[in-house]
Short mmCIF file of C-alpha atoms in Angstrom, two decimals:
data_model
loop_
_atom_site.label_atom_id
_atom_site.label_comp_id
_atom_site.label_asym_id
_atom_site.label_seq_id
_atom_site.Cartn_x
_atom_site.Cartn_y
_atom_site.Cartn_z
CA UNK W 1 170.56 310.00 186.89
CA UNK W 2 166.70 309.70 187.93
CA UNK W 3 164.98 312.98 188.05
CA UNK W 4 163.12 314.54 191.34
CA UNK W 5 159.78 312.88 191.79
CA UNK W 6 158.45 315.82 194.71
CA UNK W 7 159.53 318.74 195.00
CA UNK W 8 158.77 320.87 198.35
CA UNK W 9 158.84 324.42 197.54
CA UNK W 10 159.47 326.57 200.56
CA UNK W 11 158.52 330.59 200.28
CA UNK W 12 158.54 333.39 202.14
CA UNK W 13 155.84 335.16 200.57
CA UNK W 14 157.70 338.26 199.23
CA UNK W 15 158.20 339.32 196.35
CA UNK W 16 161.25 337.76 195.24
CA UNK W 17 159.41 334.38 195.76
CA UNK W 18 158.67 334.22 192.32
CA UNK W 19 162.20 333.53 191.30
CA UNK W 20 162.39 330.63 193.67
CA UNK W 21 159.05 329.37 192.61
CA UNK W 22 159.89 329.79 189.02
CA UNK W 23 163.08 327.98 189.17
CA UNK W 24 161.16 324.94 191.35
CA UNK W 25 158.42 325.25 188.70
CA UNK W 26 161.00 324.57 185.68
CA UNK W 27 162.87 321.89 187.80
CA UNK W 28 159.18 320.22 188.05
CA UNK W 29 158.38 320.06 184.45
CA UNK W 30 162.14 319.03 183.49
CA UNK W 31 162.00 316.00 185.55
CA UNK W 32 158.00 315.27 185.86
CA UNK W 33 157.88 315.65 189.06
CA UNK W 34 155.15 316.54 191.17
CA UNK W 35 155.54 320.08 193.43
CA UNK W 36 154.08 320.88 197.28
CA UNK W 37 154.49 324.54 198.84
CA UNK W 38 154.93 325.13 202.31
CA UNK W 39 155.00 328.90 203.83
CA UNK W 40 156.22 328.70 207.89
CA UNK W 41 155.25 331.17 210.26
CA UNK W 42 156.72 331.31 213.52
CA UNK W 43 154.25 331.82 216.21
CA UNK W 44 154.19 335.07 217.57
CA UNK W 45 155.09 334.69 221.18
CA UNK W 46 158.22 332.87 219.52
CA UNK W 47 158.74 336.16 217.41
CA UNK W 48 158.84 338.38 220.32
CA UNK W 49 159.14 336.25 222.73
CA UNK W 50 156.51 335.54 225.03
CA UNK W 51 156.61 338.31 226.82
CA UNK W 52 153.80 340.50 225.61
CA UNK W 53 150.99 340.32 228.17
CA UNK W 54 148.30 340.30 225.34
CA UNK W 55 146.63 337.93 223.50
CA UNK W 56 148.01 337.57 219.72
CA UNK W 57 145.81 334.55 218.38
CA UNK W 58 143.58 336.81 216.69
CA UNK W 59 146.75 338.90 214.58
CA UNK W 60 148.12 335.15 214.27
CA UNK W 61 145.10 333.75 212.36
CA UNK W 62 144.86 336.87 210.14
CA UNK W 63 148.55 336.06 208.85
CA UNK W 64 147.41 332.77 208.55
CA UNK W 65 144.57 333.54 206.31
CA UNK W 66 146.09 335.96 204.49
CA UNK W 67 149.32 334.00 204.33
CA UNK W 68 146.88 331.03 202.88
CA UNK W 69 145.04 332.86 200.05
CA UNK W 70 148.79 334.02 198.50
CA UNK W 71 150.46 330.38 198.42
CA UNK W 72 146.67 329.99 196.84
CA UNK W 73 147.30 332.38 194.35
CA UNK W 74 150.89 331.26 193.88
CA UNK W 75 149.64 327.53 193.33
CA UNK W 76 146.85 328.01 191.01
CA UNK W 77 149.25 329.06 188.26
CA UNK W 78 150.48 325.91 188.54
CA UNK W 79 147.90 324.08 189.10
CA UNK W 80 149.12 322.47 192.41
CA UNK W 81 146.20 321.57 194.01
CA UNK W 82 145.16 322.52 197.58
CA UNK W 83 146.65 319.77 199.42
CA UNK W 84 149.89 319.96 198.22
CA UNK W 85 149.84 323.38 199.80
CA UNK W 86 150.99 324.22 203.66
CA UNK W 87 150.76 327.13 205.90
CA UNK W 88 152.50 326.19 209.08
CA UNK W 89 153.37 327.55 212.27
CA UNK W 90 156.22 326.52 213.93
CA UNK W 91 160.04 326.96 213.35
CA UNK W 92 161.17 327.41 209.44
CA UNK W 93 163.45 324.99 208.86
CA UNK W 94 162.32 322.24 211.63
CA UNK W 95 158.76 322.48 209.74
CA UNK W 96 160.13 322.10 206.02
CA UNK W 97 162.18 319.45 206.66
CA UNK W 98 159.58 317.35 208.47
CA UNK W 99 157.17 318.17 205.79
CA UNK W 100 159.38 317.24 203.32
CA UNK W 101 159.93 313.95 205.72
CA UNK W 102 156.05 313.13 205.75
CA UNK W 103 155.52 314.13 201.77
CA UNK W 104 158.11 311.98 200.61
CA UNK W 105 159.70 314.54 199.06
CA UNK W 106 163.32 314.08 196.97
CA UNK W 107 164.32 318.07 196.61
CA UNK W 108 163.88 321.37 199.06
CA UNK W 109 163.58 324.32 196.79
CA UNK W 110 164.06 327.65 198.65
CA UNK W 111 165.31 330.84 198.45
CA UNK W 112 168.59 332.64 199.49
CA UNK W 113 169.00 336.42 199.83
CA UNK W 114 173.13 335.88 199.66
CA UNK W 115 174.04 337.45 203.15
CA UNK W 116 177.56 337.87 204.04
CA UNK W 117 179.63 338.59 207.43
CA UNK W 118 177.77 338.69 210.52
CA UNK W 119 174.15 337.63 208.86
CA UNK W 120 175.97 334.72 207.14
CA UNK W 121 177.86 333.44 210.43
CA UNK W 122 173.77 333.89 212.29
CA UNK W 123 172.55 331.70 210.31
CA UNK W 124 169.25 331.99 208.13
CA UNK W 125 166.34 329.55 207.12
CA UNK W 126 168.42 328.09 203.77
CA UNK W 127 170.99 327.73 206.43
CA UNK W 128 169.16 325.54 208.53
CA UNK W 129 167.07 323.74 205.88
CA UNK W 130 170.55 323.15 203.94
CA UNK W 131 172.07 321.47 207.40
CA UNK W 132 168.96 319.66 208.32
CA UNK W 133 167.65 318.18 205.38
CA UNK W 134 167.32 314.34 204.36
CA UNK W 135 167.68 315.24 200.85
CA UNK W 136 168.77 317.09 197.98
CA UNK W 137 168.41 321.25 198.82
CA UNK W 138 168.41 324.15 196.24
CA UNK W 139 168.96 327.40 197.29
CA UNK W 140 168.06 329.89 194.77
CA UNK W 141 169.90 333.02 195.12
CA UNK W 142 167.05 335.57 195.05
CA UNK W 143 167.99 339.43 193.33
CA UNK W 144 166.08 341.95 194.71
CA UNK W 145 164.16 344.83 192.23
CA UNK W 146 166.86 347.28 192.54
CA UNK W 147 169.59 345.08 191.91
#
């Protein structure tokens, strides 16, 4: 069996990302592949929704920036260069999986925080990358600190 040629690396930004970005990382060198990262954030009139008679583009650009400089951080470890890096704003798993569409890419790294019961019968964004994707998915189960 052929090995993964791109990888798309999808992270939430907290701090059990580096699990999921670790595993994606080792995945990468095992099978020479190249790797992208994508962070989504839903817009925030989606997040509360739409209802809030103010004007959020200004909070919405500071998570932007500030969620830019950490996949920055995140990818210079790794020396993934700049354009192989996406903040986007939209829905989590629509966005990754039409990223992963446009990039060509083979496998869908992301991360899984192992919900049961109610959460797991909701749904969640490995949920709906799993269901949506046009490729292989990883789900990472992510342990938190205290565990």
């Amino acid at each position: 069996m052929a090995g993964y040629k791109h990888i798309l690396v999808g992270l939430d930004l907290s701090e059990e990302s580096s699990q999921v970005l670790d595993r994606a990382a080792q995945l990468a060198s095992d099978s020479g592949a190249s790797m992208s990262l994508a962070h989504i954030i839903e817009p925030l009139t989606f997040a509360y929704g739409g209802d809030i008679p103010m004007d959020l583009s200004e909070v919405q650009e500071q998570l932007q920036n500030q969620a830019k400089e950490q996949l920055r951080k995140a990818a210079q470890n790794l020396n993934i260069p700049a354009e192989q890096q996406h903040v986007l704003l939209g829905q989590p798993a629509t966005e990754i999986h039409r990223l992963a569409e446009e990039s060509a890419c083979d496998l869908i790294v992301i991360g899984s925080h192992g919900r049961h019961g109610l959460a797991l019968l909701l749904g969640s964004t490995a949920n709906g990358v799993l269901h949506g994707a046009g490729c292989d998915v990883l789900a990472v189960r992510v342990h938190h600190p205290e565990e």
